[in-house]
mmCIF file of C-alpha atoms and ligand atoms in Angstrom:
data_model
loop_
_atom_site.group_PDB
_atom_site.id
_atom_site.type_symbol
_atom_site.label_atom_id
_atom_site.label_comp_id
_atom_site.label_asym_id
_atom_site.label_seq_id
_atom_site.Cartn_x
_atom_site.Cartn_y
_atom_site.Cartn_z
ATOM 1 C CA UNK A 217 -19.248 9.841 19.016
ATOM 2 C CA UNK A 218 -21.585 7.510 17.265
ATOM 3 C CA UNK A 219 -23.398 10.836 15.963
ATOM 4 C CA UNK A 220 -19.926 11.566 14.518
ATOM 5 C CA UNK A 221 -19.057 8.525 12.742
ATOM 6 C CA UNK A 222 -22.834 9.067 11.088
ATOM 7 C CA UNK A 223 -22.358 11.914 9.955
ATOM 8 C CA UNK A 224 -18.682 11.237 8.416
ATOM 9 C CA UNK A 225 -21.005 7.794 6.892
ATOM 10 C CA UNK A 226 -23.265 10.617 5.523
ATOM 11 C CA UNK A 227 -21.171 14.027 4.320
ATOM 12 C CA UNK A 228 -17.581 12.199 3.746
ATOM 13 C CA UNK A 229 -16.092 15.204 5.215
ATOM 14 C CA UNK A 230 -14.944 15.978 8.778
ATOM 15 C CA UNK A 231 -13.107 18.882 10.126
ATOM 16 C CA UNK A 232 -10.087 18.570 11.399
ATOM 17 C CA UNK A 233 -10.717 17.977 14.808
ATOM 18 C CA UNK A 234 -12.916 15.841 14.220
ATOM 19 C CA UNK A 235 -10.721 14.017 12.859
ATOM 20 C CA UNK A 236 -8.872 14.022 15.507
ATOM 21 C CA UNK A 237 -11.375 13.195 18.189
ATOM 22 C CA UNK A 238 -11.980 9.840 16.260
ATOM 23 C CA UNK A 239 -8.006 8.821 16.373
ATOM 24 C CA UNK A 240 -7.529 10.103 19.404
ATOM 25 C CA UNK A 241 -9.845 8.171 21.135
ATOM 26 C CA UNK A 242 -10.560 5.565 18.730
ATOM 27 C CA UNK A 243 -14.495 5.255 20.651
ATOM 28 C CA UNK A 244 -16.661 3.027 19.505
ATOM 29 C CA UNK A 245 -14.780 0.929 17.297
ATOM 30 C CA UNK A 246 -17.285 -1.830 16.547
ATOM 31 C CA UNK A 247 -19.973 0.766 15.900
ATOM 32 C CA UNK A 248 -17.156 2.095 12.895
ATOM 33 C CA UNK A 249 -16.211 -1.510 11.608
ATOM 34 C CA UNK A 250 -19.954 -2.779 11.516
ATOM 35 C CA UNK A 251 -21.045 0.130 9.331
ATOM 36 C CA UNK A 252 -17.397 0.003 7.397
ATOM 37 C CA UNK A 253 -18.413 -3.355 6.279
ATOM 38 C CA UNK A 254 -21.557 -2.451 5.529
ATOM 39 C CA UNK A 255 -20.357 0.075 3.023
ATOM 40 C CA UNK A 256 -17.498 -2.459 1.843
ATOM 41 C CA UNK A 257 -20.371 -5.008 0.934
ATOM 42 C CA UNK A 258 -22.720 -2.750 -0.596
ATOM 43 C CA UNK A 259 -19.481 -1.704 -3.452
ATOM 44 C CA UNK A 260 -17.678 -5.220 -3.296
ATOM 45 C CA UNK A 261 -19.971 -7.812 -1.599
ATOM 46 C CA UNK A 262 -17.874 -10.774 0.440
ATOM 47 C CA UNK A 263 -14.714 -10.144 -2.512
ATOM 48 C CA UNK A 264 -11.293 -9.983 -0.967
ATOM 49 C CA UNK A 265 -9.289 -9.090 -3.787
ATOM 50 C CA UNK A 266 -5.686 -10.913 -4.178
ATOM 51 C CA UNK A 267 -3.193 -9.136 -6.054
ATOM 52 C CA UNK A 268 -0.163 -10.771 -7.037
ATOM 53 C CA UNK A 269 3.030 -9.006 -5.380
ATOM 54 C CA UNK A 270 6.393 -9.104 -7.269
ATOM 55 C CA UNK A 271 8.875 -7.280 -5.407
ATOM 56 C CA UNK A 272 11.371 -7.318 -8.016
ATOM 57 C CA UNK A 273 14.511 -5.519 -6.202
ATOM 58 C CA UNK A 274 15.894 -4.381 -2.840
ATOM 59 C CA UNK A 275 18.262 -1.645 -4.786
ATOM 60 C CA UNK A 276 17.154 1.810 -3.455
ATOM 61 C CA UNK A 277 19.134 4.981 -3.950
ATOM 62 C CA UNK A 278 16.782 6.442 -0.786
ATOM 63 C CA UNK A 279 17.946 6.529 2.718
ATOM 64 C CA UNK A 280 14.390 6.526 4.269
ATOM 65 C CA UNK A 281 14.942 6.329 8.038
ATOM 66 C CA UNK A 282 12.406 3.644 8.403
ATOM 67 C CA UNK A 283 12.856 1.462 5.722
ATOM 68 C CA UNK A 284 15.150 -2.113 5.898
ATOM 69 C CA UNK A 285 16.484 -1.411 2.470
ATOM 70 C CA UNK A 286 17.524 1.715 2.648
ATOM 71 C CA UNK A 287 20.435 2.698 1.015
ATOM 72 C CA UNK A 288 23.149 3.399 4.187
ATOM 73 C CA UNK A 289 21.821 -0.110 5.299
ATOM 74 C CA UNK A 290 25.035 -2.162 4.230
ATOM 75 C CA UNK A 291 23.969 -5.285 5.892
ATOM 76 C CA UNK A 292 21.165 -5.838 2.773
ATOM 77 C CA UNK A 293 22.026 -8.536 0.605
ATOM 78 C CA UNK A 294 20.698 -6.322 -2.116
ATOM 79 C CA UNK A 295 19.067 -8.327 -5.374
ATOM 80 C CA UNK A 296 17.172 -7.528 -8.374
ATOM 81 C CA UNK A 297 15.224 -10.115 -10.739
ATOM 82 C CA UNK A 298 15.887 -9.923 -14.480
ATOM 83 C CA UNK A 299 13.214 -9.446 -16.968
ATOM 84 C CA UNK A 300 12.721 -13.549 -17.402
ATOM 85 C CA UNK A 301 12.591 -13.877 -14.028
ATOM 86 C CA UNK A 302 10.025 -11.295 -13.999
ATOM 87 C CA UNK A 303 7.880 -13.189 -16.397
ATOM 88 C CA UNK A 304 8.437 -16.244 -14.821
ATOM 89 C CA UNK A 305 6.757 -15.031 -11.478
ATOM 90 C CA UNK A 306 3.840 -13.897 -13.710
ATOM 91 C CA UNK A 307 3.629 -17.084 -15.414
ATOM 92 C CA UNK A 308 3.300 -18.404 -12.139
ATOM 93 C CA UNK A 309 0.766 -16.167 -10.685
ATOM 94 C CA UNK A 310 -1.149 -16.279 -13.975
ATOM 95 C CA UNK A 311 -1.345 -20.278 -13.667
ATOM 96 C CA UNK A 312 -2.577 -19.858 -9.986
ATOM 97 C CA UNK A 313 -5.241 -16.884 -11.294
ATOM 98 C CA UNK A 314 -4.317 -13.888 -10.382
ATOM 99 C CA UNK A 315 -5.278 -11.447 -13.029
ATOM 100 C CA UNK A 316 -3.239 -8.363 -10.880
ATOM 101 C CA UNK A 317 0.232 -8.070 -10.802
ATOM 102 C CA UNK A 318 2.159 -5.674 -8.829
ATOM 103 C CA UNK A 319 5.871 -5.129 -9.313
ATOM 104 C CA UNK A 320 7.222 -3.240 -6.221
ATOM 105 C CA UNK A 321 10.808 -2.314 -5.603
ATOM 106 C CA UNK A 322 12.911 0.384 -4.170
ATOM 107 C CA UNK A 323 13.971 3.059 -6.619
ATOM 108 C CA UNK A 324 16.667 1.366 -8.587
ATOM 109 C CA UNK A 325 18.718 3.211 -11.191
ATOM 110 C CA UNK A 326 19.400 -0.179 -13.057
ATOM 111 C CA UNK A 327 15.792 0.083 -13.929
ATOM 112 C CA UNK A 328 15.718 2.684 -16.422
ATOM 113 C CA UNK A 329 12.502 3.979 -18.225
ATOM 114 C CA UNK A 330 13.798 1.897 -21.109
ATOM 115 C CA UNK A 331 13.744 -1.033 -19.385
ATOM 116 C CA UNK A 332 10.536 -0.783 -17.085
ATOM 117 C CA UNK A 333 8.593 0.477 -20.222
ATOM 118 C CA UNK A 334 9.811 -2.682 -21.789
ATOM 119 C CA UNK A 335 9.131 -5.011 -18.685
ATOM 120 C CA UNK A 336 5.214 -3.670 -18.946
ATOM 121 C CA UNK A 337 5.209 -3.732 -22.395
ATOM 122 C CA UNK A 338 5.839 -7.294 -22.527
ATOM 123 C CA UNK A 339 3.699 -8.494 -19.031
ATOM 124 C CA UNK A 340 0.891 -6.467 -20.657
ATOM 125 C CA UNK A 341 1.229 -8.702 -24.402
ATOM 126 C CA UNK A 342 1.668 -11.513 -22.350
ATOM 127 C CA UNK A 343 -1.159 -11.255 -20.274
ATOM 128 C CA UNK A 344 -4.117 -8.610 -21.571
ATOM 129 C CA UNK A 345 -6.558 -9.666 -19.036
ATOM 130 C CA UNK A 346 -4.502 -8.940 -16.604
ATOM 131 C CA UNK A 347 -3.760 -5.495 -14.484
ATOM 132 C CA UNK A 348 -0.715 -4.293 -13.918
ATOM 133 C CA UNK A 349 0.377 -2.216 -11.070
ATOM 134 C CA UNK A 350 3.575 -0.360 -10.433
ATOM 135 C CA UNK A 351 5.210 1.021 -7.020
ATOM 136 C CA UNK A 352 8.546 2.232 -7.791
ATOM 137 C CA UNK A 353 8.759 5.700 -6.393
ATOM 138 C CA UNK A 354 9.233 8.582 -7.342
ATOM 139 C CA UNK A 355 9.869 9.775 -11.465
ATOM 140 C CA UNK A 356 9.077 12.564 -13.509
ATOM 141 C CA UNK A 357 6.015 12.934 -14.949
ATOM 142 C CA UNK A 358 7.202 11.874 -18.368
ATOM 143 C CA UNK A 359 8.442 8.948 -16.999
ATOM 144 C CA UNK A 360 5.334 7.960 -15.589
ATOM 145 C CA UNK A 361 3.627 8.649 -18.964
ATOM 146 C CA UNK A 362 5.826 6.365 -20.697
ATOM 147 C CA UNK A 363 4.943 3.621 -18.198
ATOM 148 C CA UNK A 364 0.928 4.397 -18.733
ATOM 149 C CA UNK A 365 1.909 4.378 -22.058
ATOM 150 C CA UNK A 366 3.092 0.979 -22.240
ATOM 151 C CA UNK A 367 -0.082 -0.165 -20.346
ATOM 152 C CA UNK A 368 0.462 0.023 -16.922
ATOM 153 C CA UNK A 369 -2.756 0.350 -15.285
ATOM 154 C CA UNK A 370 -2.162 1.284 -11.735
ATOM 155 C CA UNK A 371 0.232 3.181 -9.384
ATOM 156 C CA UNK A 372 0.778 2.732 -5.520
ATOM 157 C CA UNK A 373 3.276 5.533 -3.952
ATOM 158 C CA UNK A 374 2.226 6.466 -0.409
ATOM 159 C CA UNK A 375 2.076 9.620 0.788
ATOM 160 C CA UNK A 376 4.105 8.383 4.072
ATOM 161 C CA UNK A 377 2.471 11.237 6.063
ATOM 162 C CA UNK A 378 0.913 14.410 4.931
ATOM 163 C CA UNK A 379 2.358 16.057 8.255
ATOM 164 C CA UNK A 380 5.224 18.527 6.872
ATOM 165 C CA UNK A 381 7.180 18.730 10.059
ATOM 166 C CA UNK A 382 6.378 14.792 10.117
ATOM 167 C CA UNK A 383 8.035 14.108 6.712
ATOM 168 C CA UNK A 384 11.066 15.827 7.797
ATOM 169 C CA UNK A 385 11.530 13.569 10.496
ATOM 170 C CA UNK A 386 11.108 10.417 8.740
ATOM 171 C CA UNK A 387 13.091 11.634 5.649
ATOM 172 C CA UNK A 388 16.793 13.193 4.432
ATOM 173 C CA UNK A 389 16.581 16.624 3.610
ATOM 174 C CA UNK A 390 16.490 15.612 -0.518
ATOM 175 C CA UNK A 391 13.418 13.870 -0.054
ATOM 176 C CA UNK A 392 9.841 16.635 0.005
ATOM 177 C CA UNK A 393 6.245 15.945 1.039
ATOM 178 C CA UNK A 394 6.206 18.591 -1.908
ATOM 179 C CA UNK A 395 7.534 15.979 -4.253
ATOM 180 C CA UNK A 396 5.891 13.463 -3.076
ATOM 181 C CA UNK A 397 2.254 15.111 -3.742
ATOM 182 C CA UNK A 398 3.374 16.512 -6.719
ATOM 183 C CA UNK A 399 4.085 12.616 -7.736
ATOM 184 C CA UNK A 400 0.619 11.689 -6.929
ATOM 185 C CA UNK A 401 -0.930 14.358 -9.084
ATOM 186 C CA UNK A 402 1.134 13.409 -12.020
ATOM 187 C CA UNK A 403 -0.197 9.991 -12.022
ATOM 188 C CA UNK A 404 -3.638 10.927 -11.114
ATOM 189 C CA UNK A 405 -3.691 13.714 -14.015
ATOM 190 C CA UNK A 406 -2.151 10.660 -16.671
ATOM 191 C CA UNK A 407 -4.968 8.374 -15.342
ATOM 192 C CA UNK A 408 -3.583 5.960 -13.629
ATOM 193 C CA UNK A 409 -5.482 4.238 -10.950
ATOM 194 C CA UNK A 410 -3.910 5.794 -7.866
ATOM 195 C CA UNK A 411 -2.925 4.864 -4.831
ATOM 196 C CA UNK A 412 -1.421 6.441 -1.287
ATOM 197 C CA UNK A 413 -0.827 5.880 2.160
ATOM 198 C CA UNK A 414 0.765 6.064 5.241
ATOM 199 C CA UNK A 415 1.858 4.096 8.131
ATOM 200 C CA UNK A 416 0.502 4.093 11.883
ATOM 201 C CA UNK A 417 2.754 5.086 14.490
ATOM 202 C CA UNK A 418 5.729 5.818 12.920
ATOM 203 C CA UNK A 419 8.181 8.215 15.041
ATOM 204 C CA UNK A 420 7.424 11.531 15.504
ATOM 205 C CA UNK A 421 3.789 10.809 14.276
ATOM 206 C CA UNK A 422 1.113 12.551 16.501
ATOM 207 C CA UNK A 423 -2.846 12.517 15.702
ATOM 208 C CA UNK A 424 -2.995 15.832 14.235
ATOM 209 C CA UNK A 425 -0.646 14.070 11.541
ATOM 210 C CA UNK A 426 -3.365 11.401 11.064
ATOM 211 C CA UNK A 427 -5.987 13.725 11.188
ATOM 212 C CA UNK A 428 -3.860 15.900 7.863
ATOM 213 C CA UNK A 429 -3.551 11.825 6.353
ATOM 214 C CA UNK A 430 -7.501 11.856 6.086
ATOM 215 C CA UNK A 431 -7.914 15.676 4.591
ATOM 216 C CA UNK A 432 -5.377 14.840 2.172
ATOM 217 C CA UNK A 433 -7.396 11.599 1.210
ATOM 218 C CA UNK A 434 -10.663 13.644 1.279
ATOM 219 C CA UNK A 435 -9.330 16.296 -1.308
ATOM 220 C CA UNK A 436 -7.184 14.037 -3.352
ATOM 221 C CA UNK A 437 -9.516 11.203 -3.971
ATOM 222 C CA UNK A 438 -7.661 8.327 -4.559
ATOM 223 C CA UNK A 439 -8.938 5.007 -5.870
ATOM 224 C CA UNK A 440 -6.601 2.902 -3.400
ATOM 225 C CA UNK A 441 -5.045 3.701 0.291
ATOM 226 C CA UNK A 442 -2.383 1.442 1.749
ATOM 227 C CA UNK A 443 -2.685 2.046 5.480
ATOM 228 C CA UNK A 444 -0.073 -0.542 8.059
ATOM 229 C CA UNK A 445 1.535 -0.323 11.370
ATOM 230 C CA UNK A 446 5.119 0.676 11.442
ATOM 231 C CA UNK A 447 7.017 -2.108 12.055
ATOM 232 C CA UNK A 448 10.632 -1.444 13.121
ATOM 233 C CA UNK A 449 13.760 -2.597 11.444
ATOM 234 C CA UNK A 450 16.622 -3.505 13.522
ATOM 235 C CA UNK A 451 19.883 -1.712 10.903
ATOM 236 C CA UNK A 452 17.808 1.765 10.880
ATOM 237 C CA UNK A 453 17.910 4.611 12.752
ATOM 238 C CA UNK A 454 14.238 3.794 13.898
ATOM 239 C CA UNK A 455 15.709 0.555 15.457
ATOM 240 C CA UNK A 456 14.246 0.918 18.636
ATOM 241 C CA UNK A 457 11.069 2.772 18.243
ATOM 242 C CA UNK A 458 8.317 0.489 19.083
ATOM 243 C CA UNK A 459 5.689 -0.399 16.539
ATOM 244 C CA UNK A 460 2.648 1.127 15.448
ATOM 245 C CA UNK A 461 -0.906 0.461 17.131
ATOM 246 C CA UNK A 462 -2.591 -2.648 15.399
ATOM 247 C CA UNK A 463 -5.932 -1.095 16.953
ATOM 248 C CA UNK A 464 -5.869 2.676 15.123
ATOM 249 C CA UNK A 465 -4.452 1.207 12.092
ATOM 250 C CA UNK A 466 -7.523 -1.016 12.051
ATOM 251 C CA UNK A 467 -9.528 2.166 12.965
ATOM 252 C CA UNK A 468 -8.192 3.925 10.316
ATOM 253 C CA UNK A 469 -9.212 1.166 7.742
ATOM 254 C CA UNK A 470 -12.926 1.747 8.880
ATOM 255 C CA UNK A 471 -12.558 5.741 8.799
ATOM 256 C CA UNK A 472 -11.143 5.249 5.412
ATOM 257 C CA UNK A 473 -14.141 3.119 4.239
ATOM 258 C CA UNK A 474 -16.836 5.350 5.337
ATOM 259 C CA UNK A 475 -14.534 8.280 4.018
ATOM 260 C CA UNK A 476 -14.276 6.792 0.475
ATOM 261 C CA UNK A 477 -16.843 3.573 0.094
ATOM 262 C CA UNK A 478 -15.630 2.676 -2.849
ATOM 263 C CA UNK A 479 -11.926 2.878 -2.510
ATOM 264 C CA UNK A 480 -9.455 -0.533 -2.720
ATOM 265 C CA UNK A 481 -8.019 -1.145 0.612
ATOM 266 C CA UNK A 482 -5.512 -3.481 1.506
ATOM 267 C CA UNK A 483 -5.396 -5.547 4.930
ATOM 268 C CA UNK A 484 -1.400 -5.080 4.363
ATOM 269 C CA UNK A 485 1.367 -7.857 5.347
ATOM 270 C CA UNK A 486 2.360 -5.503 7.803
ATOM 271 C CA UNK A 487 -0.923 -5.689 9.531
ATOM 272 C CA UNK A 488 -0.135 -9.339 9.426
ATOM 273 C CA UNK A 489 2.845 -9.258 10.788
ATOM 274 C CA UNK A 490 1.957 -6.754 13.664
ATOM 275 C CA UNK A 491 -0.747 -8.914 14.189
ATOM 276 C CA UNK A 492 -1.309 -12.948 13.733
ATOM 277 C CA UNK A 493 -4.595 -12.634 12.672
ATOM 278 C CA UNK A 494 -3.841 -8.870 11.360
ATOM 279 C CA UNK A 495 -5.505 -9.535 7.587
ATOM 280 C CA UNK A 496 -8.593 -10.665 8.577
ATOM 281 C CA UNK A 497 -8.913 -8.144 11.578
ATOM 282 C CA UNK A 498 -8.513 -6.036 8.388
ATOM 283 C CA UNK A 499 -11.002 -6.908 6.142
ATOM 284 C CA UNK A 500 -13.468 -7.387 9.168
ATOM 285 C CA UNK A 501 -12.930 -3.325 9.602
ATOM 286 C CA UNK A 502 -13.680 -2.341 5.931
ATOM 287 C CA UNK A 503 -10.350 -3.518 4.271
ATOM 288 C CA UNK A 504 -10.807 -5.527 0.519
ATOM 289 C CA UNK A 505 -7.325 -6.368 -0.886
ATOM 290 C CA UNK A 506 -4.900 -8.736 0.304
ATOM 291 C CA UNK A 507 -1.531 -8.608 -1.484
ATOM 292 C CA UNK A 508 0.065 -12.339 -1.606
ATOM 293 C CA UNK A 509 3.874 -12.894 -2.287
ATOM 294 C CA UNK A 510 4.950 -14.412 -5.984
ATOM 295 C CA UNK A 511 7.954 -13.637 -5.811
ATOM 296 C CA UNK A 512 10.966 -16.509 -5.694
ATOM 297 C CA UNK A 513 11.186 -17.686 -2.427
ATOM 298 C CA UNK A 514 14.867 -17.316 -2.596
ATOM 299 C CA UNK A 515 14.818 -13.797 -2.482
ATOM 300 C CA UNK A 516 11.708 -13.164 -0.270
ATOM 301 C CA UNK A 517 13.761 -12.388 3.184
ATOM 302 C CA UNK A 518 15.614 -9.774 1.529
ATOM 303 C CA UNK A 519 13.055 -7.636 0.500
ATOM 304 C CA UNK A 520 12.869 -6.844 4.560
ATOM 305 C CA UNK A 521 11.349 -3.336 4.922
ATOM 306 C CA UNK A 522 11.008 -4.407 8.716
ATOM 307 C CA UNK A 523 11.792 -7.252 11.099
ATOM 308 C CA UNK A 524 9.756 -10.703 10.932
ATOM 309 C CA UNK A 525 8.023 -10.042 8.020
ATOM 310 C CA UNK A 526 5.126 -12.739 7.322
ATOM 311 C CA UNK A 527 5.278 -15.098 4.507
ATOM 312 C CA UNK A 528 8.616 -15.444 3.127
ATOM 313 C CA UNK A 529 9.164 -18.976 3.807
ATOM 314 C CA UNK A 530 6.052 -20.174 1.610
ATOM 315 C CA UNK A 531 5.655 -21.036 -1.669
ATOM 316 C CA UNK A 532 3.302 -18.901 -3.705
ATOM 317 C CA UNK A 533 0.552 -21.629 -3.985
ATOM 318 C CA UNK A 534 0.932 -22.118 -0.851
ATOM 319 C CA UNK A 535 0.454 -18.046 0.622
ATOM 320 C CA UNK A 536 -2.978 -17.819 -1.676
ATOM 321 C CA UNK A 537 -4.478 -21.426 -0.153
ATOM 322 C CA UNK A 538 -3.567 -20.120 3.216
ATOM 323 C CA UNK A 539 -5.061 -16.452 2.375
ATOM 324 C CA UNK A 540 -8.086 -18.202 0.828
ATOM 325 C CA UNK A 541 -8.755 -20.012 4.066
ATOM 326 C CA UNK A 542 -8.065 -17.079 6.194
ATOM 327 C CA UNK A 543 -10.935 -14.865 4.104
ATOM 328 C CA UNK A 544 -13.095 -17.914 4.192
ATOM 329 C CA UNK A 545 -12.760 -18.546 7.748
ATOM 330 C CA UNK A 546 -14.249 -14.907 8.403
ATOM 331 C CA UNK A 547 -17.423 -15.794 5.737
ATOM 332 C CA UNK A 548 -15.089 -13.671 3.142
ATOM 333 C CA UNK A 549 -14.475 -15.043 -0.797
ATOM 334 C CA UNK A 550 -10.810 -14.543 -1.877
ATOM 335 C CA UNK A 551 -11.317 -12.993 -5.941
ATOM 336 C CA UNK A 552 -8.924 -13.770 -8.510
ATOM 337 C CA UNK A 553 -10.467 -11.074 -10.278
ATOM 338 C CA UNK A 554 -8.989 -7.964 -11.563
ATOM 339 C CA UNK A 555 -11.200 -6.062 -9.102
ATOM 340 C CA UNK A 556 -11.174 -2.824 -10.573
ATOM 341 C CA UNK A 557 -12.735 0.189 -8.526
ATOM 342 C CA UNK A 558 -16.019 0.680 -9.054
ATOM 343 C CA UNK A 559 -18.454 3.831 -9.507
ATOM 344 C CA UNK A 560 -20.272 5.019 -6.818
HETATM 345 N N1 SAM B 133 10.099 2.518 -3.378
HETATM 346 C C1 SAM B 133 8.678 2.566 -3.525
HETATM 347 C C2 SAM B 133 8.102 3.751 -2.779
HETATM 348 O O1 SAM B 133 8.847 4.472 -2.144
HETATM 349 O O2 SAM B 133 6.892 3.965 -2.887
HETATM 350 C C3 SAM B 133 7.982 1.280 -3.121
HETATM 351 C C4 SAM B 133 8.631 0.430 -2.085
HETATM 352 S S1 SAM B 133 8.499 1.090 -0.422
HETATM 353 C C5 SAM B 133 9.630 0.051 0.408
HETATM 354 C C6 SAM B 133 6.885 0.511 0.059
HETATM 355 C C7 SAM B 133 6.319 1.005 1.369
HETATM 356 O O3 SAM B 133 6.848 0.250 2.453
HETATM 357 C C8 SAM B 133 6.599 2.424 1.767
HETATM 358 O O4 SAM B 133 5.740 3.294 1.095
HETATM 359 C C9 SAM B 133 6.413 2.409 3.282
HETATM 360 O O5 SAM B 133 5.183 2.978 3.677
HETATM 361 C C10 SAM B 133 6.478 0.909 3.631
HETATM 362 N N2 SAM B 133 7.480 0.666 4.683
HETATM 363 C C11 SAM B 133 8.796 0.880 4.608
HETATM 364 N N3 SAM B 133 9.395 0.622 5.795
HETATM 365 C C12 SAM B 133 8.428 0.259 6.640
HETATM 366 C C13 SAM B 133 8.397 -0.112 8.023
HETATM 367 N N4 SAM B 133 9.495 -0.116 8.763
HETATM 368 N N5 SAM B 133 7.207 -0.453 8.581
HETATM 369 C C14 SAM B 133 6.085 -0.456 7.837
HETATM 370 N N6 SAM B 133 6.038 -0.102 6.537
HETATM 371 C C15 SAM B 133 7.188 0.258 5.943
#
């Protein structure tokens, strides 16, 4: 297995059941995270980078069965933050450093292209140093334009599986893997820094599905991959499914970074939250992104996408001290950088 892991260090390729011996078995794990932080260093050195997370509202017109805010979930006390509240959080992370801001939020019909081309318009003037990353689902490709337009820099949307049969089980029949891909091009084609993803042991999930996640990744190249456990929520239909493996998710992070050395990869809060000491056991398997919470603390336990979710009770000062500590403890450097991918 350690010839294996070699050669996926050397081609960046693997067949598919190759794949699938790897996740499977998960073998030699230390072997994989020694030489995925190897390859971390070599791109990023010791850099962590912190990214400034505004997750702006809980509104979402999907039903996605594993997701807290959901739309049949009526037990959401749903929110959304205006435009100067927006700005405030920025003002806020911008005071503390962070030159990345990413405004997350379920897909919310209040927030027309009008007004998100307006909201980036003015964090951009406000703050040209900074980057600016959106995650707000799915749009049409003109839509997405406008929003590159307006100087958006970067674009999360996970792929949630790139299992077909998978998809269907973890979506409503409106909702296509086809879509969702076709999403992904879009914003790749427009130039947008691009990012996808999935999530470890979610229902129905098997390890040929994994193995499909990584020869999607290997053909569609993106520049970031948000990989976390499935964490369950208690008011969706995936209520009692139990949550994803902390170990392959953290196996997947080191595939990933021999896959793609130079990609951006998050040590998610859902890591952290499956896991006490999740972040670091991220980083310390290839991951380089942590994504700390600005938004108000009054509305942080509302944006619940699953149960016990980390840091919602702390101020934003005090999530990045407590990050900062975490990445030092592990001989790590939080950046405040913009920590844009660089060119292998
Ligand atoms: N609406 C946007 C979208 O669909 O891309 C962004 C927000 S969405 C809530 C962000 C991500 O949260 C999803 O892509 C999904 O992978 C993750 N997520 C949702 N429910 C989850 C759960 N129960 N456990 C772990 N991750 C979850």
């Amino acid at each position: 297995m350690r010839l294996l892991i070699d050669r996926l260090e050397r081609e960046r390729r693997l067949e598919k059941e190759e794949w699938m011996a790897l996740i499977g078995e998960l073998p030699e794990a230390e072997y994989l995270f020694a030489k995925a932080r190897a390859a971390a260093k070599r791109q990023y050195g010791t850099a962590v980078y912190a990214r400034g997370l505004i997750e702006f509202t809980n509104y979402c017109k999907n039903n996605c069965f594993y997701c807290g805010i959901r739309r049949d979930n009526a037990n959401v006390d749903r929110y959304r933050l205006d435009e100067a509240e927006i700005m405030d959080c920025c003002k806020t992370g911008y005071a503390l450093g962070f030159r990345t801001f990413v405004l997350q939020g379920g897909e919310d019909p209040y927030y027309t292209d009008e007004k998100l081309e307006r909201l980036v318009w003015r964090i951009k003037a406000s703050y040209p140093d900074c980057a600016l990353t959106l995650s707000v689902g799915e749009m049409s490709k003109e839509s997405y334009q406008r929003l590159f337009d307006a100087g958006a820099d970067r674009y999360l949307l996970r792929h949630e599986t790139a299992d077909e049969r998978h998809y269907r089980r973890l979506h409503p029949k409106e909702l296509s893997l086809n879509a969702r891909k076709a999403c992904l091009l879009a914003l790749q084609e427009i130039g947008f820094q691009t990012g996808c993803g999935f999530m470890v042991g979610s229902p129905g999930q098997t390890v040929e599905s994994l193995a499909e996640d990584m020869l999607f990744i290997t053909e569609f190249g993106p520049q970031m991959v948000g990989v976390g456990p499935f964490v369950p929520h208690h008011d969706t239909p995936f209520a009692k499914h139990p949550k994803g493996s902390v170990e392959r998710t953290l196996y997947m992070i080191g595939l990933l970074r021999l896959l793609k050395p130079a990609l951006l990869l998050p040590a998610t809060t859902a890591l952290g939250t499956a896991d006490a000491n999740g972040r670091e056991r991220g980083v310390l398997a290839g991951a380089n992104v942590v994504m700390p919470n600005l938004s108000p603390i009054g509305v942080r336990k509302k944006y619940a996408l699953y149960d016990d979710k980390i840091c919602t009770g702390e101020e934003a000062a005090e999530c990045l001290a407590g990050l900062r500590r975490r990445m030092e403890g592990i001989g790590y450097a939080l950046s405040m950088e913009r920590g844009d991918p660089v060119k292998e």
